[in-house]
Coordinates of N, CA and C in Angstrom, one line a residue:
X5 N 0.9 -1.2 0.0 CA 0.0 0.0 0.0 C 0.9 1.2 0.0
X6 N 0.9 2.0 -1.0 CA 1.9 2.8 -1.2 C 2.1 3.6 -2.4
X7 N 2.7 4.5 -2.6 CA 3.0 5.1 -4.0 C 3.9 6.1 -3.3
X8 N 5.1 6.6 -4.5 CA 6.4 7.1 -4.5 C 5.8 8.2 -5.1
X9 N 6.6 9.6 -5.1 CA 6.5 10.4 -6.2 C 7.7 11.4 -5.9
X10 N 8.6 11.3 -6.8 CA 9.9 11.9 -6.7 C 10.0 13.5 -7.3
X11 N 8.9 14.1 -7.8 CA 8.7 15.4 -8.1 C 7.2 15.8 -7.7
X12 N 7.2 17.2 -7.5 CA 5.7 18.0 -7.2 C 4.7 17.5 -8.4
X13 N 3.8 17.0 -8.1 CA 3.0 17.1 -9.1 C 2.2 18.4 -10.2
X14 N 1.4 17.8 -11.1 CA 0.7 19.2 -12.0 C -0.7 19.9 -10.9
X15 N -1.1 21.1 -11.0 CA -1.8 21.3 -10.1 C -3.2 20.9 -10.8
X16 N -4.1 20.5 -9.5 CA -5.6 20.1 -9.7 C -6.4 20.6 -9.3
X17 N -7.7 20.6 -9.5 CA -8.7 21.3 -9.3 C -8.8 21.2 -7.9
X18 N -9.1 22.7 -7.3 CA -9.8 22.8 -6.0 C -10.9 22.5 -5.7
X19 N -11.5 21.7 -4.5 CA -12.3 21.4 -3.8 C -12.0 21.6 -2.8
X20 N -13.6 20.9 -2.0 CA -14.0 20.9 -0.7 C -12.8 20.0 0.0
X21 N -12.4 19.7 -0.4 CA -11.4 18.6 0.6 C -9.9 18.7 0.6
X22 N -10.2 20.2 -0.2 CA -8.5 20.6 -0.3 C -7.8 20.7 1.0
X23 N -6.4 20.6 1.0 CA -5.7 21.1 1.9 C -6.1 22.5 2.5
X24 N -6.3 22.9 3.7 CA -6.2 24.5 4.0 C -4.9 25.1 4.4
X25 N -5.3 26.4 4.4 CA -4.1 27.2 4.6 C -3.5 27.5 6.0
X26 N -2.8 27.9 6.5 CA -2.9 27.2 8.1 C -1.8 28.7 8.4
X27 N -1.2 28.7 9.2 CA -0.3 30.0 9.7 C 0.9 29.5 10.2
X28 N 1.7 28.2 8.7 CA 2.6 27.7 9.2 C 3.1 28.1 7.9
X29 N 4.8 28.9 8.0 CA 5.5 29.0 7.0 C 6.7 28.6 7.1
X30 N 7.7 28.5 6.5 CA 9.1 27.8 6.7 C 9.9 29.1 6.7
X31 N 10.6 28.4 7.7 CA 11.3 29.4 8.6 C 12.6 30.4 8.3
X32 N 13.4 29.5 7.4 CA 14.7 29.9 7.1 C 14.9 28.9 5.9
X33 N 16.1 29.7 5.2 CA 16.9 29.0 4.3 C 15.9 29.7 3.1
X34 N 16.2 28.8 2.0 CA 16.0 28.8 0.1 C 14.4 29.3 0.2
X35 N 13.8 28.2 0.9 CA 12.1 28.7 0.9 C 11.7 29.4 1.8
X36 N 12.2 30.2 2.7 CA 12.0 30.8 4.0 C 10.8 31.7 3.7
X37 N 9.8 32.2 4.4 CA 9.0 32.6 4.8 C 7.6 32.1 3.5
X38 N 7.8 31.2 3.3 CA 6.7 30.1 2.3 C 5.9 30.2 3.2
X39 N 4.2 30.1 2.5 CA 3.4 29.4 3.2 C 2.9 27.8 3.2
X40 N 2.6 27.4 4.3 CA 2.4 25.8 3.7 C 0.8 25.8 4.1
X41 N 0.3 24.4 3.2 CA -0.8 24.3 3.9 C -1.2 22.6 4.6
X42 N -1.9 22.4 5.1 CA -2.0 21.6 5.7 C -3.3 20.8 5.6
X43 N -3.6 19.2 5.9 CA -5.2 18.7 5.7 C -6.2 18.8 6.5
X44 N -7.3 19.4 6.0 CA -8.4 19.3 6.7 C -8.5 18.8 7.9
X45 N -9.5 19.1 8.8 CA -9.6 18.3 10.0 C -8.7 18.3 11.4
X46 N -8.9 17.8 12.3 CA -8.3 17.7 13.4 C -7.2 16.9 13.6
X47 N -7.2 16.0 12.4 CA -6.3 14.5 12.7 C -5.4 15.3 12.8
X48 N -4.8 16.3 12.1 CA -3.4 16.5 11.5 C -2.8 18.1 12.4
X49 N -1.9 18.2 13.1 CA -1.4 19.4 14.0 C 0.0 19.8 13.3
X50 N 0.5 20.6 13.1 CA 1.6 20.9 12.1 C 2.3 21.6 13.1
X51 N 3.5 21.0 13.2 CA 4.6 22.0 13.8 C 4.8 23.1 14.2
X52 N 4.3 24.1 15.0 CA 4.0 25.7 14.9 C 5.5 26.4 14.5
X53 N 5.7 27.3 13.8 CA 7.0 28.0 13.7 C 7.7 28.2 14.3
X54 N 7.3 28.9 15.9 CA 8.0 29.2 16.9 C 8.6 27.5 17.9
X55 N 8.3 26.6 17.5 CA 8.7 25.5 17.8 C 10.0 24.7 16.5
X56 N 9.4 24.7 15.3 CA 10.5 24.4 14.3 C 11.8 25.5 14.5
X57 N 11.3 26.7 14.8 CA 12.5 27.8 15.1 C 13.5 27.0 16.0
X58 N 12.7 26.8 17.2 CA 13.5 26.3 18.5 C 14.2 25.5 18.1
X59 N 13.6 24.4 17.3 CA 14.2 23.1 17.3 C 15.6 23.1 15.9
X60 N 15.7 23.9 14.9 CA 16.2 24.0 14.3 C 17.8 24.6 15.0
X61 N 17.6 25.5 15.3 CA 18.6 26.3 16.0 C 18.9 25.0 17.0
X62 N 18.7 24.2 17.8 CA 19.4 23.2 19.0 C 20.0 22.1 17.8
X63 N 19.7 21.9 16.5 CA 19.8 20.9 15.5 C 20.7 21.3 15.1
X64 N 21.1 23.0 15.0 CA 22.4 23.4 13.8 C 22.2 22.6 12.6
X65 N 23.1 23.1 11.6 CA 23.3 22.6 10.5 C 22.9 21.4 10.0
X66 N 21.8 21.3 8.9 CA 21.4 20.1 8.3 C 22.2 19.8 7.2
X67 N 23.3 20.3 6.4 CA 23.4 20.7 5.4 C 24.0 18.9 4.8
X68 N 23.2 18.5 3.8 CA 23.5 17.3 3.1 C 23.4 16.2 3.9
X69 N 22.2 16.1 4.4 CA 21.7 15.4 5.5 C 20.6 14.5 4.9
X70 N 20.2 13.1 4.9 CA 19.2 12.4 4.2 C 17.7 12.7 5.4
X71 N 17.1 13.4 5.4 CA 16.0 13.2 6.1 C 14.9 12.1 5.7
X72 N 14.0 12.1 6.9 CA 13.4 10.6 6.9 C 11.7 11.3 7.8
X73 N 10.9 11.9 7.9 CA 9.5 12.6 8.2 C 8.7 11.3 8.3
X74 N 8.6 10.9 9.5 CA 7.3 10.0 9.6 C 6.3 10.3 9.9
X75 N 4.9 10.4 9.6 CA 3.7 10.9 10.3 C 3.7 12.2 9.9
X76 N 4.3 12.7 8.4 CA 4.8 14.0 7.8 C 3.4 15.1 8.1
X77 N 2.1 14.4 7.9 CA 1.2 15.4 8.0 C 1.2 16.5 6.7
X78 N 1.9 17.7 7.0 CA 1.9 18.8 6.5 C 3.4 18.8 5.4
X79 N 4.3 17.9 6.4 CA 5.6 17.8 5.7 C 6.2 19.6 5.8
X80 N 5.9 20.1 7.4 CA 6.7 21.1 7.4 C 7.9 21.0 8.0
X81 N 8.5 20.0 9.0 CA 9.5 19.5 9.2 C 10.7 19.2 8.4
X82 N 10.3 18.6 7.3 CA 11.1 18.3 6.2 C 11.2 19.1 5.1
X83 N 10.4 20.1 4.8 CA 10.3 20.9 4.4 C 11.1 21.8 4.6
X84 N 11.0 22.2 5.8 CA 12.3 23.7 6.6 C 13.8 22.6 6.8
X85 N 14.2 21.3 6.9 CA 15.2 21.1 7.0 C 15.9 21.2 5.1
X86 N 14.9 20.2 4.2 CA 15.2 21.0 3.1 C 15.6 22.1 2.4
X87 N 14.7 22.9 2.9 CA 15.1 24.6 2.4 C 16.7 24.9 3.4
X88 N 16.8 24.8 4.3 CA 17.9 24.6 5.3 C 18.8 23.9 4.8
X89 N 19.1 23.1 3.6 CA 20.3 22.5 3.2 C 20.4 20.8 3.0
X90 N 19.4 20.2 3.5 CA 19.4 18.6 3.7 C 19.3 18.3 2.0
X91 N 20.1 17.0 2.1 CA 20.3 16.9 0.5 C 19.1 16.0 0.4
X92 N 18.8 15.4 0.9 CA 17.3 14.6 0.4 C 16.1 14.6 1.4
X93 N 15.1 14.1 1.0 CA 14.0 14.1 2.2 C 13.0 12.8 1.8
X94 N 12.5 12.4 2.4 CA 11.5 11.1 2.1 C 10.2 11.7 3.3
X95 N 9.0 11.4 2.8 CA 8.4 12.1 3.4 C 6.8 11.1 3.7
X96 N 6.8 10.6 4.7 CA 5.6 9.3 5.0 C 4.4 9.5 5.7
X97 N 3.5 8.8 5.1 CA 2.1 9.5 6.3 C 1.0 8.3 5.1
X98 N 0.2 8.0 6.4 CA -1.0 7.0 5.6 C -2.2 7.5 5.2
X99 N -2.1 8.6 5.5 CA -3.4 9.8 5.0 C -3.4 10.3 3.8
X100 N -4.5 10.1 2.9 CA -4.4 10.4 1.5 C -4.5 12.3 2.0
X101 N -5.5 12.7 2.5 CA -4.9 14.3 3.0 C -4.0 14.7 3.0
X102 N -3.2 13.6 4.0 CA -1.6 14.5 3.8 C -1.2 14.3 2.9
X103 N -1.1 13.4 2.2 CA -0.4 13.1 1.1 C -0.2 14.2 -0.1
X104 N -2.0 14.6 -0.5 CA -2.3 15.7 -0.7 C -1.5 17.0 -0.6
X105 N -1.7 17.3 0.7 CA -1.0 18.6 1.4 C 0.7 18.5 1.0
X106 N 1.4 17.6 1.8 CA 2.2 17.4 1.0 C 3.0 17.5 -0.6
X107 N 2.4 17.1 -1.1 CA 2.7 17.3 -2.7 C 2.2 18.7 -3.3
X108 N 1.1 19.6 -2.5 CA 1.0 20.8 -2.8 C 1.9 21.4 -2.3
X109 N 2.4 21.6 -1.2 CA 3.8 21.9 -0.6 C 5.0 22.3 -1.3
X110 N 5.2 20.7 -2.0 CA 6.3 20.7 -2.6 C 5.9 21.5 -4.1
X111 N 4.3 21.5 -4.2 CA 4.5 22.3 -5.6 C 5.2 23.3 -5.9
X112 N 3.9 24.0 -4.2 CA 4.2 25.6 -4.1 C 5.9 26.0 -4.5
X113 N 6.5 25.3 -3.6 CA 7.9 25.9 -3.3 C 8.8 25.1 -4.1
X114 N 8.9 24.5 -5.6 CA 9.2 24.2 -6.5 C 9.9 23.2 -5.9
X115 N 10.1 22.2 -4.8 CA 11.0 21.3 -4.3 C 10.8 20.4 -4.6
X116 N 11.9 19.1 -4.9 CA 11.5 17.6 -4.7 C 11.8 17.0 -4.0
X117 N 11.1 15.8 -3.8 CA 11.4 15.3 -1.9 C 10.7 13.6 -2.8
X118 N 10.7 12.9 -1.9 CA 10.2 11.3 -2.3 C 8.9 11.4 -1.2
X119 N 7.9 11.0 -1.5 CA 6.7 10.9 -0.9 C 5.9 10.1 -1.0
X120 N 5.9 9.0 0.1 CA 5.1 7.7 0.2 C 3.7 7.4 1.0
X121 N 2.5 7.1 0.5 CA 1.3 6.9 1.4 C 1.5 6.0 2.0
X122 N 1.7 5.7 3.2 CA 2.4 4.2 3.7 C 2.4 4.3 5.3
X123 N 2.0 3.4 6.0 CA 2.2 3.4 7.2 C 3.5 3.1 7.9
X124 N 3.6 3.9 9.1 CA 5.3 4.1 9.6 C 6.4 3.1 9.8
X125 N 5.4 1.8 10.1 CA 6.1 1.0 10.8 C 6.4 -0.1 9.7
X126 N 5.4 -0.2 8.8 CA 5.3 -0.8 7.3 C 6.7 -0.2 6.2
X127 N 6.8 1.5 6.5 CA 8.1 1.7 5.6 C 9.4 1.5 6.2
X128 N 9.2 1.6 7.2 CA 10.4 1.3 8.2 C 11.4 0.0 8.1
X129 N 10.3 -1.2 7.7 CA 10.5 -2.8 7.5 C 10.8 -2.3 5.9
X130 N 10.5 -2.4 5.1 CA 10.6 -1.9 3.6 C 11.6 -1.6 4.0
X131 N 12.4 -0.4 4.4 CA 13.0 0.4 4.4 C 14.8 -0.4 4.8
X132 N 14.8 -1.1 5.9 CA 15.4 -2.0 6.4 C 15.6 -3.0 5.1
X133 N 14.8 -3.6 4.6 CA 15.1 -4.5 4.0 C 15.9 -3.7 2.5
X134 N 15.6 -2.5 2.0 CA 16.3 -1.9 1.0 C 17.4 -1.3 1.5
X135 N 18.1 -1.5 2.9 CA 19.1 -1.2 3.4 C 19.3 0.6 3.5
X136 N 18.2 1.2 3.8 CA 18.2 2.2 3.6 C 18.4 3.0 4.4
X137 N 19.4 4.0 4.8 CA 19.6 5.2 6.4 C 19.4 6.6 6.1
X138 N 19.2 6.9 7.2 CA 18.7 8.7 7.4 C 19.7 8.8 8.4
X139 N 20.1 10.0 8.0 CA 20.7 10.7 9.3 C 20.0 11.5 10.3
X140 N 18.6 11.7 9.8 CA 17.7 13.0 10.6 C 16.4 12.3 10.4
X141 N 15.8 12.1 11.7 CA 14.3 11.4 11.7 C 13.7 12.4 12.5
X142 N 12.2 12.4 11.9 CA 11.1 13.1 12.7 C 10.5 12.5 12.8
X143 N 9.7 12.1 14.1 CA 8.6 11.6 14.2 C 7.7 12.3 15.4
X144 N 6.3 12.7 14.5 CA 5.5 13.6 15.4 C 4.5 12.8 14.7
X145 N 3.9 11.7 15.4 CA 2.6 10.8 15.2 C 1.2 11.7 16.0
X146 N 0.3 11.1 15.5 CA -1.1 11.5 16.3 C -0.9 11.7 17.7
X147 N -1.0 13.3 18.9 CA -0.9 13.2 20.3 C -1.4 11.3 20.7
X148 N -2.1 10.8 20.5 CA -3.1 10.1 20.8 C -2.7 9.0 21.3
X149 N -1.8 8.3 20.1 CA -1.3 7.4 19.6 C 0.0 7.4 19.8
X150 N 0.9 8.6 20.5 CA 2.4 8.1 20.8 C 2.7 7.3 22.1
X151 N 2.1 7.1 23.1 CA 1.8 6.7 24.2 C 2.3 4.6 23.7
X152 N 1.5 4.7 22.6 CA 1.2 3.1 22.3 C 2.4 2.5 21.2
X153 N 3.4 3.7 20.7 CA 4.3 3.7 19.6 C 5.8 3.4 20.2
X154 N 6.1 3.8 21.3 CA 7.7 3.7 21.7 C 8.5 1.8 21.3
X155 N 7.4 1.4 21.5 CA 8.3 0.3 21.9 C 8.7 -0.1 20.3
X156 N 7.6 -0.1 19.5 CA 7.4 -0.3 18.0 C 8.5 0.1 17.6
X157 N 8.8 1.1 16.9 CA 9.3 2.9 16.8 C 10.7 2.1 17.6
X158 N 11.1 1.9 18.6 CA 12.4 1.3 18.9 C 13.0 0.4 18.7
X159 N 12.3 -0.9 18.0 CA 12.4 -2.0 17.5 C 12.9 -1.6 15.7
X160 N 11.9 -0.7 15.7 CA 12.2 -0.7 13.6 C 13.2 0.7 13.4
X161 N 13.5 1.5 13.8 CA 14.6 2.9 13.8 C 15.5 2.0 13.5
X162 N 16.2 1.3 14.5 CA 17.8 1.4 14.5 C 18.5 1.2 13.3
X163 N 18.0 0.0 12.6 CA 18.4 -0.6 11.0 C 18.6 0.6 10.4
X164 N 17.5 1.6 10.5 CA 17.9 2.6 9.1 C 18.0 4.0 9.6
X165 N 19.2 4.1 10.9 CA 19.5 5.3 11.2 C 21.2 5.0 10.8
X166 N 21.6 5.7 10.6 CA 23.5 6.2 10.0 C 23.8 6.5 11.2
X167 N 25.1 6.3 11.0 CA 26.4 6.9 12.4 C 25.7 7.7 12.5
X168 N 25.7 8.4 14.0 CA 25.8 9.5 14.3 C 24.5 10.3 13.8
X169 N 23.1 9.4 13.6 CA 22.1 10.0 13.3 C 21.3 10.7 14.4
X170 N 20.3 11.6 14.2 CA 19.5 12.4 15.1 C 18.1 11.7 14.9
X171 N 17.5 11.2 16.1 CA 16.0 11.5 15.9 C 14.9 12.0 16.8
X172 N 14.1 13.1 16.0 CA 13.4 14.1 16.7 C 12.1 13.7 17.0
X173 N 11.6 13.6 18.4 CA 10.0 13.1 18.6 C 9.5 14.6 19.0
X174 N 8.4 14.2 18.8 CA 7.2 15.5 19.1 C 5.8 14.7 19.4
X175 N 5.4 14.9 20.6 CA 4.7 14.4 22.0 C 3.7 15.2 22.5
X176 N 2.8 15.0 22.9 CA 2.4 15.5 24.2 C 3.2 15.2 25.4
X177 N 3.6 16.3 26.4 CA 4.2 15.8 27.6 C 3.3 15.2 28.5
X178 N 2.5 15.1 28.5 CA 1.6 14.1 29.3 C 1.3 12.6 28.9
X179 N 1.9 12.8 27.5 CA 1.6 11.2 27.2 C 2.7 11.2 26.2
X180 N 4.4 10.8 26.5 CA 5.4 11.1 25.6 C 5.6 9.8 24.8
X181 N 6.1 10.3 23.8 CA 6.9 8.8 23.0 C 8.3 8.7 23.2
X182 N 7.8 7.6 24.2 CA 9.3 6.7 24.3 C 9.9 5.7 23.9
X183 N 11.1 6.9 23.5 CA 12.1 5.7 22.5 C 13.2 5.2 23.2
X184 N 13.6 3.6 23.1 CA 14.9 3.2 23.5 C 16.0 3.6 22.6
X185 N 16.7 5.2 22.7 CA 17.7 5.4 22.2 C 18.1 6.7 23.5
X186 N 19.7 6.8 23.2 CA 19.7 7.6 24.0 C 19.1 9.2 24.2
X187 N 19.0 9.8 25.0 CA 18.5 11.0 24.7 C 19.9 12.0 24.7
X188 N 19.4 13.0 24.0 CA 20.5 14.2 23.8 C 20.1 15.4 24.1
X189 N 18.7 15.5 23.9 CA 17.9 17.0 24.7 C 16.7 16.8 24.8
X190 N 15.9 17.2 25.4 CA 14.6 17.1 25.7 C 14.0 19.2 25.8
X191 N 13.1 19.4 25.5 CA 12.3 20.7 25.7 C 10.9 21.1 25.9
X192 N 10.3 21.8 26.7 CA 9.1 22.0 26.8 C 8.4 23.2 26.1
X193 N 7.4 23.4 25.2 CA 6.6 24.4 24.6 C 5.3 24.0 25.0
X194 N 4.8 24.5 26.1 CA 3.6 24.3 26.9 C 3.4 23.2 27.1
X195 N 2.4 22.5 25.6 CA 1.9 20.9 26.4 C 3.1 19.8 24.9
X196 N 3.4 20.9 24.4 CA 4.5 20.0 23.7 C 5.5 19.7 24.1
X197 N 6.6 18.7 23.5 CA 7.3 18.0 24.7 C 8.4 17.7 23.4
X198 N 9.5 18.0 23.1 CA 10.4 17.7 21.7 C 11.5 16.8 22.5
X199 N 12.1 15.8 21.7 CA 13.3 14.9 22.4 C 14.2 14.7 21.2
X200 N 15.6 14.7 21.5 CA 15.8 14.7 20.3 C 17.3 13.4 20.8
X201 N 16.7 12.5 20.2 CA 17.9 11.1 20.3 C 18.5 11.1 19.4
X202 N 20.1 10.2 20.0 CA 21.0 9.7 19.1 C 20.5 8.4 18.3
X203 N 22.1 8.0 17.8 CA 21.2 6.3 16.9 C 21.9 5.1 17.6
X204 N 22.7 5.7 19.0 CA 22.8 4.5 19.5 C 21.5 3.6 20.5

């Protein structure tokens, strides 16, 4: 269950079930002050600026970095490390919405990125078996649903993180996702909760 797409697509007609426009733009770098938009509905919560700010600056330099966005949503994560210098990005989520949102994204701001409808733990195994690494992982899953992900999520990472890789969770602090890897910073933005592990 899946489909690739290695460039922005042609634009399509608007509807009711378009992506909306949201008050999230990219931060810095090539695409800096873009606007993105994001899918309908409640499922999907997008990185607020003032939080990608924070987290970028504690990350330093991405520059030629393979990023890896699970639960991409909006794909503004990967998005601002892109424009920020990352030489590739793969970008995953099992929501035809996001998927959507996503590939308007990359229209808007002429970028290419690889973009799979696919569930996390499903590309992760794929992913493993194509021998494949990131240096830089995001994972900001449903608040809901990270609570029930650590153990999963700790079992399928390690195969396709690189020396010296980073990976960034984004939580509710009341209900965090915990990963067995080590930690290297942890931060609070109210009820958000950011951790950012190594790949040992």
């Amino acid at each position: 269950m899946g489909w690739c797409a290695l460039t922005a697509p042609r634009r399509r007609r608007r509807s009711g079930r378009e992506p909306r426009a949201v008050g999230v733009r990219v931060i810095a770098g090539r695409f800096g002050g873009r606007t993105l938009v994001a899918p309908r509905g409640r499922a999907t919560r997008p990185t607020g600026d003032r939080v990608r700010e924070a987290l970028f600056s504690i990350l330093g330099p991405v520059d030629g970095a393979r990023v890896l966005d699970l639960f991409a949503g909006s794909g503004a994560l990967a998005i601002e490390a892109l424009s920020r210098g990352a030489a590739e990005a793969t970008l995953v989520d099992s929501s035809a919405a996001a998927i959507a949102a996503i590939q308007r994204n990359l229209e808007s701001i002429d970028a290419t990125a690889e973009v799979r409808r696919q569930r996390a733990t499903a590309f992760l195994e794929q992913a493993r078996n194509d021998a494949r690494q990131y240096d830089l992982v995001f994972l900001d899953p449903p608040y809901q649903a990270a609570g029930d992900l650590g153990r999963t999520l700790s079992e399928a990472l390690p195969p396709v993180l690189a020396p010296g890789a980073r990976v960034v969770t984004e939580s509710d602090r009341r209900a965090a996702l915990q990963l067995k890897l080590a930690l290297l910073d942890e931060r609070r933005y109210g009820d958000t909760l950011i951790r950012i592990h190594d790949s040992r």
